[in-house]
PDB file of C-alpha atoms in Angstrom:
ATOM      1  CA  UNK A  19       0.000   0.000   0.000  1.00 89.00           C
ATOM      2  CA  UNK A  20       1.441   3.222  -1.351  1.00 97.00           C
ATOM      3  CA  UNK A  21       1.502   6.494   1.391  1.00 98.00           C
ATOM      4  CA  UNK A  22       1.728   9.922   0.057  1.00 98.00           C
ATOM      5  CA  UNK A  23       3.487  12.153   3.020  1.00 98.00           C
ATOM      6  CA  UNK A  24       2.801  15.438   1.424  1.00 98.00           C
ATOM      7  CA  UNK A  25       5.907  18.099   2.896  1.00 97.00           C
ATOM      8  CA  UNK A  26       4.583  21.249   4.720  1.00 97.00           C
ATOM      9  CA  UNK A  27       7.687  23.223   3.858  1.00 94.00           C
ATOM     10  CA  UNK A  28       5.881  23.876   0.768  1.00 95.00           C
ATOM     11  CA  UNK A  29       2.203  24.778   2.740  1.00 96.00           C
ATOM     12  CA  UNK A  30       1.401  28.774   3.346  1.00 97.00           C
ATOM     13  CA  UNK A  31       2.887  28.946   7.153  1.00 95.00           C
ATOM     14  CA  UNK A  32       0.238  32.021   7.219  1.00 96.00           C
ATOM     15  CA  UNK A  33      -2.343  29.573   7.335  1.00 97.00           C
ATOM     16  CA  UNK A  34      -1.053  25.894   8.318  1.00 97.00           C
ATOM     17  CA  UNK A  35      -3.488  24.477   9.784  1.00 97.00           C
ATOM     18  CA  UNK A  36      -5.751  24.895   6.371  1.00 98.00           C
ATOM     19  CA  UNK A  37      -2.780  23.604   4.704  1.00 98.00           C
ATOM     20  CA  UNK A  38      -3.118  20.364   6.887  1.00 98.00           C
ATOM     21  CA  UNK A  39      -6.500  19.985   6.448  1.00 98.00           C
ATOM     22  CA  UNK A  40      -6.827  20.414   2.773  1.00 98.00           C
ATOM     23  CA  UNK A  41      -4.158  17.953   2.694  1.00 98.00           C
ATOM     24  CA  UNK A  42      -5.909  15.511   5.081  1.00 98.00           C
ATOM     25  CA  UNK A  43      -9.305  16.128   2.802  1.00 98.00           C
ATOM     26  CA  UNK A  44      -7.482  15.719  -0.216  1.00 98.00           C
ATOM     27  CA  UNK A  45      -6.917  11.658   0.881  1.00 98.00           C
ATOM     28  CA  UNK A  46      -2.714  12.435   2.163  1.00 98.00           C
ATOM     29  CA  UNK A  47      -1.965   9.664   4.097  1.00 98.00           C
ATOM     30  CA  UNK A  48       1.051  11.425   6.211  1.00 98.00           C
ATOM     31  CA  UNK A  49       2.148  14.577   6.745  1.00 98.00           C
ATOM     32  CA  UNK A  50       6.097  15.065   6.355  1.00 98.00           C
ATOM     33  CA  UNK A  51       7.124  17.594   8.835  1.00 98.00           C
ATOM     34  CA  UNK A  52      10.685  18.762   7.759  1.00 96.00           C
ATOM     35  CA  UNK A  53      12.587  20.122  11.270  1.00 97.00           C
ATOM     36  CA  UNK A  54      15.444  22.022   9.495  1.00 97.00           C
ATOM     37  CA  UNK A  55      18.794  23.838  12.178  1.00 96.00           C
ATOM     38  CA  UNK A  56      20.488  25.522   9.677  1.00 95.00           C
ATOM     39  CA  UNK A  57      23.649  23.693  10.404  1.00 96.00           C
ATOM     40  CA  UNK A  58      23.212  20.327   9.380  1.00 96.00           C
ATOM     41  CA  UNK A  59      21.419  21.642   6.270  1.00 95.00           C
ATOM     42  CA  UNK A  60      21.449  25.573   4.970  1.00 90.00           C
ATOM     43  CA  UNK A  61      17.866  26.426   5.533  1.00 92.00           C
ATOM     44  CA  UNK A  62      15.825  26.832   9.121  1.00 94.00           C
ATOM     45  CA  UNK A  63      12.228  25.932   9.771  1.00 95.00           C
ATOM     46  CA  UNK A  64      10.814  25.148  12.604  1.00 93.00           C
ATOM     47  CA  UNK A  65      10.537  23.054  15.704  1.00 96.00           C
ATOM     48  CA  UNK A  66       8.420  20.836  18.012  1.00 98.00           C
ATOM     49  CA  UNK A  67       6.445  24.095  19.113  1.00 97.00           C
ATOM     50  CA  UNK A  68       4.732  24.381  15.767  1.00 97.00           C
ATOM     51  CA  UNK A  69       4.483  20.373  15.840  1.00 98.00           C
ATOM     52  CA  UNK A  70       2.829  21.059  18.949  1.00 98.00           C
ATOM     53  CA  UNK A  71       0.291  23.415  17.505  1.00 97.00           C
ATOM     54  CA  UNK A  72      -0.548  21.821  14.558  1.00 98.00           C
ATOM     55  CA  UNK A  73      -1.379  18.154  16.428  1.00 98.00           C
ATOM     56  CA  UNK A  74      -4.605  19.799  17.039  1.00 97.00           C
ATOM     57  CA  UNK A  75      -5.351  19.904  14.078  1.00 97.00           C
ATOM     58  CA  UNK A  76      -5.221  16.204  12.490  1.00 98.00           C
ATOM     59  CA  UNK A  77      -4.749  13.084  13.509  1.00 98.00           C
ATOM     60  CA  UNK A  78      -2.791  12.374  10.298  1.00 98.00           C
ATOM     61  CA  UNK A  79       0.309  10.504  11.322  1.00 98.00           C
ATOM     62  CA  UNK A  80       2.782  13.048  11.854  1.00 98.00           C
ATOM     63  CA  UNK A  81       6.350  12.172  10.101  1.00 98.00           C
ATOM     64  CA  UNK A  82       9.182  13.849  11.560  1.00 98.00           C
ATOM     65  CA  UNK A  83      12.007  14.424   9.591  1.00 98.00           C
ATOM     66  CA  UNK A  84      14.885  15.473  11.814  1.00 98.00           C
ATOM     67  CA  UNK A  85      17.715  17.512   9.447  1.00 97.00           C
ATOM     68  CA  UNK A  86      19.588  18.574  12.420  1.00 98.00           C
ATOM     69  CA  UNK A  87      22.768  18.184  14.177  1.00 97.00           C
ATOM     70  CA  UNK A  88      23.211  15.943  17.061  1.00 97.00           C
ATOM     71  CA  UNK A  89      19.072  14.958  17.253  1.00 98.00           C
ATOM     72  CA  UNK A  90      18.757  13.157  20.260  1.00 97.00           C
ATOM     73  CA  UNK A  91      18.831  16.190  22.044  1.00 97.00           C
ATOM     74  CA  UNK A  92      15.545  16.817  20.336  1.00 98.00           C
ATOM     75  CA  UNK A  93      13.589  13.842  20.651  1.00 98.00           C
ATOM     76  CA  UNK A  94      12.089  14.307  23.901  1.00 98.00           C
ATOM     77  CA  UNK A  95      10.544  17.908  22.653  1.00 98.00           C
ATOM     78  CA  UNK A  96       9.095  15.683  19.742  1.00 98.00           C
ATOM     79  CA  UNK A  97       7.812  13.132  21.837  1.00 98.00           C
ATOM     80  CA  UNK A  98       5.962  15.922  23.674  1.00 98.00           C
ATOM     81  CA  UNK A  99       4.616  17.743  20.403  1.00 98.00           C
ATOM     82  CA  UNK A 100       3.096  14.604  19.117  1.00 98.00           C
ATOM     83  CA  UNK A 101       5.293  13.324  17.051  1.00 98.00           C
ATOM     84  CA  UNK A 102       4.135   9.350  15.803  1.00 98.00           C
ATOM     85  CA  UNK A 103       7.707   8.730  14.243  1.00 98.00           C
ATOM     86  CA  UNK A 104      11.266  10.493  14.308  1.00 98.00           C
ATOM     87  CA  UNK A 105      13.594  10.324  11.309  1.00 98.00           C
ATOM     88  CA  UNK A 106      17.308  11.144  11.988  1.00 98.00           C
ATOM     89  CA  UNK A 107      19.816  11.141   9.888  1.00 98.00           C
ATOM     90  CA  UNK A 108      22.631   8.399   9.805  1.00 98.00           C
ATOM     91  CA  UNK A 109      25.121  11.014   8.857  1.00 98.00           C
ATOM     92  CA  UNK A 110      24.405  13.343  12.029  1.00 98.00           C
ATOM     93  CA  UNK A 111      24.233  11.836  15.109  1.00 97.00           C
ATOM     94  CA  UNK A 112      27.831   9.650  16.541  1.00 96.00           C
ATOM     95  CA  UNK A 113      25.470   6.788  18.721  1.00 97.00           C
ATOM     96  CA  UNK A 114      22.944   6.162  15.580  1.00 98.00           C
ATOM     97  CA  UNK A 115      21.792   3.010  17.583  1.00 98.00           C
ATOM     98  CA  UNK A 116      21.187   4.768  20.718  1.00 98.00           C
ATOM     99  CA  UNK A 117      19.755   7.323  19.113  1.00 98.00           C
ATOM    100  CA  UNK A 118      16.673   4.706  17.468  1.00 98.00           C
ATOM    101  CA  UNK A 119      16.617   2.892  20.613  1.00 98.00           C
ATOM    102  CA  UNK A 120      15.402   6.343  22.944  1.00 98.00           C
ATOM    103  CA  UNK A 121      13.190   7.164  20.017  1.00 98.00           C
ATOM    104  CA  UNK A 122      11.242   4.027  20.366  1.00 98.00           C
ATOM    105  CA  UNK A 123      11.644   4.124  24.097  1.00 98.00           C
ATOM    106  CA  UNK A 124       9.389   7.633  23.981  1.00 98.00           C
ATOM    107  CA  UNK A 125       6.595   5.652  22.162  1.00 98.00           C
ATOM    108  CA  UNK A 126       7.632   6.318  18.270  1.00 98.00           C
ATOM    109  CA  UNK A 127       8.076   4.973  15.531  1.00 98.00           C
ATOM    110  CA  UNK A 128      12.130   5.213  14.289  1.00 98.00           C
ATOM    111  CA  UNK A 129      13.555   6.625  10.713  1.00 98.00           C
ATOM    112  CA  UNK A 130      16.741   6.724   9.829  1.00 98.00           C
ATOM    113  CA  UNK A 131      17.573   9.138   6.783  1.00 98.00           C
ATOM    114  CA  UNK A 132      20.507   9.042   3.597  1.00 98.00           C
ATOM    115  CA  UNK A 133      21.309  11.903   2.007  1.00 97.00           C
ATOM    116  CA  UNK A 134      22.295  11.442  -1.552  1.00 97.00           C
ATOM    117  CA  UNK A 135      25.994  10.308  -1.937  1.00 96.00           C
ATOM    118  CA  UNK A 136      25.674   8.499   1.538  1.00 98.00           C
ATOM    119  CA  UNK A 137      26.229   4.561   0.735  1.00 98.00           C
ATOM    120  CA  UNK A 138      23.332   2.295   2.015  1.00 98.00           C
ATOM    121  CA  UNK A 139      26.235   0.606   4.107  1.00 97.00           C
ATOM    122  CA  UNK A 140      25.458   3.203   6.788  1.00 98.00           C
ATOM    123  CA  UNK A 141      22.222   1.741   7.454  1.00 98.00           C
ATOM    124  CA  UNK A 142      22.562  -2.207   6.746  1.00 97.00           C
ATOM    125  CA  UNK A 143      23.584  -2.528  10.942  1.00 97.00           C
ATOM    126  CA  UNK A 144      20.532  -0.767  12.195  1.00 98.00           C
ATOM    127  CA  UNK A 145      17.651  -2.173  10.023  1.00 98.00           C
ATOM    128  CA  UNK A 146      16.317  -4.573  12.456  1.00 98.00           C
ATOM    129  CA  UNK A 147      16.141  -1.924  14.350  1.00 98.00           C
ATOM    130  CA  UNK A 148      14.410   0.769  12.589  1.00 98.00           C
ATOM    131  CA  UNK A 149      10.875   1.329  11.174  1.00 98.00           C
ATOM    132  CA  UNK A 150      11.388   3.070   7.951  1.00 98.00           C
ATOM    133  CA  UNK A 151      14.340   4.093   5.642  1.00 99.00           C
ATOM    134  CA  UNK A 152      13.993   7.597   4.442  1.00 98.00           C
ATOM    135  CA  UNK A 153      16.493   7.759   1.092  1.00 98.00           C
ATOM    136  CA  UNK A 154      16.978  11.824  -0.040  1.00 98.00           C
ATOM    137  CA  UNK A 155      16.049  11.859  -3.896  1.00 97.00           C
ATOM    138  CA  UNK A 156      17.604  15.327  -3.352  1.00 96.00           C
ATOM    139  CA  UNK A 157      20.396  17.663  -1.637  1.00 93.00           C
ATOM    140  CA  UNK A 158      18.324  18.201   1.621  1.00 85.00           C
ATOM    141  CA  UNK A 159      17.957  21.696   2.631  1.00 79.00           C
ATOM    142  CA  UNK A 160      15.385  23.289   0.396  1.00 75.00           C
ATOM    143  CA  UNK A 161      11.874  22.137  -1.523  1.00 73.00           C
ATOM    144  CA  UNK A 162      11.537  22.646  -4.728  1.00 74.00           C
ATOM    145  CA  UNK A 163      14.454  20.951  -6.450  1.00 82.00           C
ATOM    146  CA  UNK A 164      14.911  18.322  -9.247  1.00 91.00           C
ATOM    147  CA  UNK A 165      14.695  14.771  -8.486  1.00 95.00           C
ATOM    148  CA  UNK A 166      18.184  12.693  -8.502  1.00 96.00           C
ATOM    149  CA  UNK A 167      17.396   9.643 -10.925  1.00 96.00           C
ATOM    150  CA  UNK A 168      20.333   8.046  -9.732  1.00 95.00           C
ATOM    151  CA  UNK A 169      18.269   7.364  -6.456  1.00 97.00           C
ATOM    152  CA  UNK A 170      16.043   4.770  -8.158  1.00 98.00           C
ATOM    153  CA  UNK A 171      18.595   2.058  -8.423  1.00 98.00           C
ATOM    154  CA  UNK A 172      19.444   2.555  -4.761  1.00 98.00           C
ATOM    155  CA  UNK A 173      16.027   2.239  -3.893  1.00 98.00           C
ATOM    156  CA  UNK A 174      16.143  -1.132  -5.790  1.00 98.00           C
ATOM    157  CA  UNK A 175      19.210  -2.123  -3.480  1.00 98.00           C
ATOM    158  CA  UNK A 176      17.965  -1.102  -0.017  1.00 98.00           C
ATOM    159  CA  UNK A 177      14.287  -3.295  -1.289  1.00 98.00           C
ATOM    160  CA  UNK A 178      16.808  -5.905  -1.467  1.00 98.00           C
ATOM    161  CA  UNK A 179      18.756  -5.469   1.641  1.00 98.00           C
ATOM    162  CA  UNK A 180      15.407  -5.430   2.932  1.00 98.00           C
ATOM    163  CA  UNK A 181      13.679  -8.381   1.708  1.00 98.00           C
ATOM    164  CA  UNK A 182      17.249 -10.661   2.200  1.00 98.00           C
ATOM    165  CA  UNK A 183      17.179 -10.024   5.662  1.00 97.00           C
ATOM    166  CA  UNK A 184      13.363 -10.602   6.462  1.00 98.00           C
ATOM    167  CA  UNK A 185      12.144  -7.463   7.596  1.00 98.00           C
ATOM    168  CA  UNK A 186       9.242  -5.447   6.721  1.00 97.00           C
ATOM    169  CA  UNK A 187      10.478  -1.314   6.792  1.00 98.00           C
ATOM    170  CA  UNK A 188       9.205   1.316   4.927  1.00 98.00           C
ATOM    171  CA  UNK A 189      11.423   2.975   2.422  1.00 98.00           C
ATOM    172  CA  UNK A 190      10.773   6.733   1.802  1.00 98.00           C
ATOM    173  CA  UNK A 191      11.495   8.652  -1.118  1.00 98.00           C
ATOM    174  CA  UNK A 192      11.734  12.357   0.001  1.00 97.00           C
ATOM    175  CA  UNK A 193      12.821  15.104  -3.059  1.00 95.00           C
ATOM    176  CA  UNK A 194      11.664  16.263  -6.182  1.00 95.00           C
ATOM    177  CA  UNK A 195       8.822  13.534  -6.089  1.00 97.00           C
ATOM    178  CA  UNK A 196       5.938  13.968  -8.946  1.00 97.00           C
ATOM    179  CA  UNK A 197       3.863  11.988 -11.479  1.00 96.00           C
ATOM    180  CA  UNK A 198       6.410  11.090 -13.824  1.00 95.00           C
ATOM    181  CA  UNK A 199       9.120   9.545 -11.231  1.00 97.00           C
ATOM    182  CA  UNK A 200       6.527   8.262  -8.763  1.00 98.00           C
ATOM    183  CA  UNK A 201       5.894   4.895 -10.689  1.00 97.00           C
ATOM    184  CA  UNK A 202       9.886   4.597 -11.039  1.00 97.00           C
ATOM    185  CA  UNK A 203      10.340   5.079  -7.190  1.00 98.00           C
ATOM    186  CA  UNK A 204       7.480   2.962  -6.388  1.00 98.00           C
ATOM    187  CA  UNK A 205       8.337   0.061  -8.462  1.00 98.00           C
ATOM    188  CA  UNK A 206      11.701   0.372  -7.185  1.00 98.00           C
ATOM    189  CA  UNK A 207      10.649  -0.776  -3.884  1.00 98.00           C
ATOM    190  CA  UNK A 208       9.135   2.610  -2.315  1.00 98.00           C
ATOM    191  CA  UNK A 209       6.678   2.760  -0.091  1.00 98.00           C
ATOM    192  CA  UNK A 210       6.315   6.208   1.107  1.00 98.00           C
ATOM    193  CA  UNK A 211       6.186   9.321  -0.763  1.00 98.00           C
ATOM    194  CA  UNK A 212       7.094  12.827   0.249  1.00 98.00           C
ATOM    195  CA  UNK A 213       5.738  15.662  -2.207  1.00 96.00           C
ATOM    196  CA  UNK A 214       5.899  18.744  -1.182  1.00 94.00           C
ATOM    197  CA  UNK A 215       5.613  21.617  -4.551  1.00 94.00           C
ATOM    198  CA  UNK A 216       4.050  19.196  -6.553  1.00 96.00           C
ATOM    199  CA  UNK A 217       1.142  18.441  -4.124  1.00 98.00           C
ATOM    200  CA  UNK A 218       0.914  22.296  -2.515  1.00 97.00           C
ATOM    201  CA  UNK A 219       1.737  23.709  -6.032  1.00 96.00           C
ATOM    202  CA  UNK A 220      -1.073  21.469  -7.796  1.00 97.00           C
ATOM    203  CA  UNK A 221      -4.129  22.845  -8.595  1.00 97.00           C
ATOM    204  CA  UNK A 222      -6.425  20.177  -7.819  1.00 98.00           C
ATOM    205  CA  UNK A 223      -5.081  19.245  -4.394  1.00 98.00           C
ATOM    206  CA  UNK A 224      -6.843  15.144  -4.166  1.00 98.00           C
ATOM    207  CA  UNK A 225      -5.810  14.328  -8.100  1.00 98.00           C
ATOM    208  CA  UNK A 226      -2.004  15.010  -7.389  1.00 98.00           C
ATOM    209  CA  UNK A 227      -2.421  13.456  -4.400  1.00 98.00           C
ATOM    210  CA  UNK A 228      -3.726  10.619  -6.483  1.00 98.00           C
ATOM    211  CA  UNK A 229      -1.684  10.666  -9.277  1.00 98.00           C
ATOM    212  CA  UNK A 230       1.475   9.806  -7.096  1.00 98.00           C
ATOM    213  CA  UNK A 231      -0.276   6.459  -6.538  1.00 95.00           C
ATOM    214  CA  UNK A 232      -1.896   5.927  -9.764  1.00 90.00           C
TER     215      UNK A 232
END
C-alpha cells in the first residue's frame, strides 16, 4: 500500500493548519514535517512548538524528519509535540543506535535518513532496528528541487537489503517527487512518498495526491 506524506515546507505557514487539512481532505496519508537547524542543512524551519500546535489539528500521522545536528537532544521535545515517528539522519548523530533505541523508548516509531551520496552501508547494521528508511532523492535543505534519478537504483538495493534479511520497513522517497518519477520510485521498492511543490503547487489538491499512486 502506497503512502503519500505530502511536505509542509511547501504549505502557506500564514495559514497551516488549512494547509493540513486540505491535505488531510485531499486523501494524504502522512504529513512530512521537515525540522530544518540551519547547520546540518542551509535552511531553518521550525521546531516541536509548531508540531505542537498543529497536532490539534489532524490526527494524520505526523512524520518527523529530523535535518539537524546531534538529534537526540531533540527527541524528547518531539515526543511531547506529538510526534508518531522520528527520522534522523545516519550522517548526524555519533550513537545512531542509541539514538533509534530512545526514540522508540518515547513511544515512536524510528527513521533513519541518507542523504544522496551516503552509501546504504550506513544503514545495513541498524535495520532490524528501525521502522522506515527515508532515502533523499535530493540535496536536503530546500523544496523545490529536481529529483536525482540516480536514487532509483538505490532504492532497488535497499528493497533488497530489505527483503534478504526478512524485515518489513518502509522505504521513503523524500525530493523532487511527482507523477512522472513516482511509478519509477514505487516500483523500485518505495513505499512512502514525500511531495511537497508538486502536491501544494497542484491545482487540484486530491488528483495530485492521487496521481502519485496511480
Amino acid at each position: 500500500m502506497i503512502k503519500v506524506a505530502p511536505s509542509i515546507l511547501s504549505a502557506d505557514f500564514a495559514y497551516l493548519a488549512d494547509e493540513i487539512k486540505k491535505i488531510e481532505t485531499a486523501g494524504a496519508d502522512w504529513v512530512h514535517i521537515d525540522v530544518m537547524d540551519g547547520a546540518f542543512v542551509p535552511n531553518l524551519t521550525f521546531g516541536a512548538p509548531v508540531v505542537k500546535k498543529i497536532r490539534k489539528v489532524t490526527d494524520l500521522f505526523f512524520d518527523c524528519h529530523l535535518m539537524v545536528n546531534n538529534p537526540e537532544q531533540y527527541i524528547d521535545d518531539f515526543a511531547d509535540a506529538g510526534a508518531d515517528m522520528v527520522v534522523v539522519h545516519a550522517e548526524a548523530t555519533k550513537h545512531l543506535h542509541r539514538c533509534v533505541q530512545y526514540i522508540k523508548n518515547k513511544g515512536m516509531q524510528a527513521g533513519v535518513a541518507l542523504n544522496p551520496a551516503s552509501p546504504l552501508c550506513l544503514v545495513e547494521e541498524i535495520l532490524p532496528d528501525v521502522d522506515m528508511v527515508l532515502l533523499m532523492s535530493v540535496n536536503p535543505g530546500f523544496g523545490g528541487q529536481s529529483f536525482i534519478e540516480t536514487i532509483v537504483p538505490k532504492i532497488a538495493r535497499l528493497r533488497k537489503m530489505i527483503n534478504d534479511a526478512g524485515l518489513n520497513i518502509e522505504i521513503q522517497v523524500d525530493g523532487g517527487i511527482n507523477d512522472k518519477n513516482s511509478k519509477l520510485v514505487r516500483e523500485a521498492g518505495a513505499t512512502v512518498l514525500v511531495a511537497g511543490s508538486y502536491v501544494y503547487g497542484a491545482a487540484d489538491t486530491k488528483a495530485a495526491i492521487a496521481s502519485l499512486k496511480a
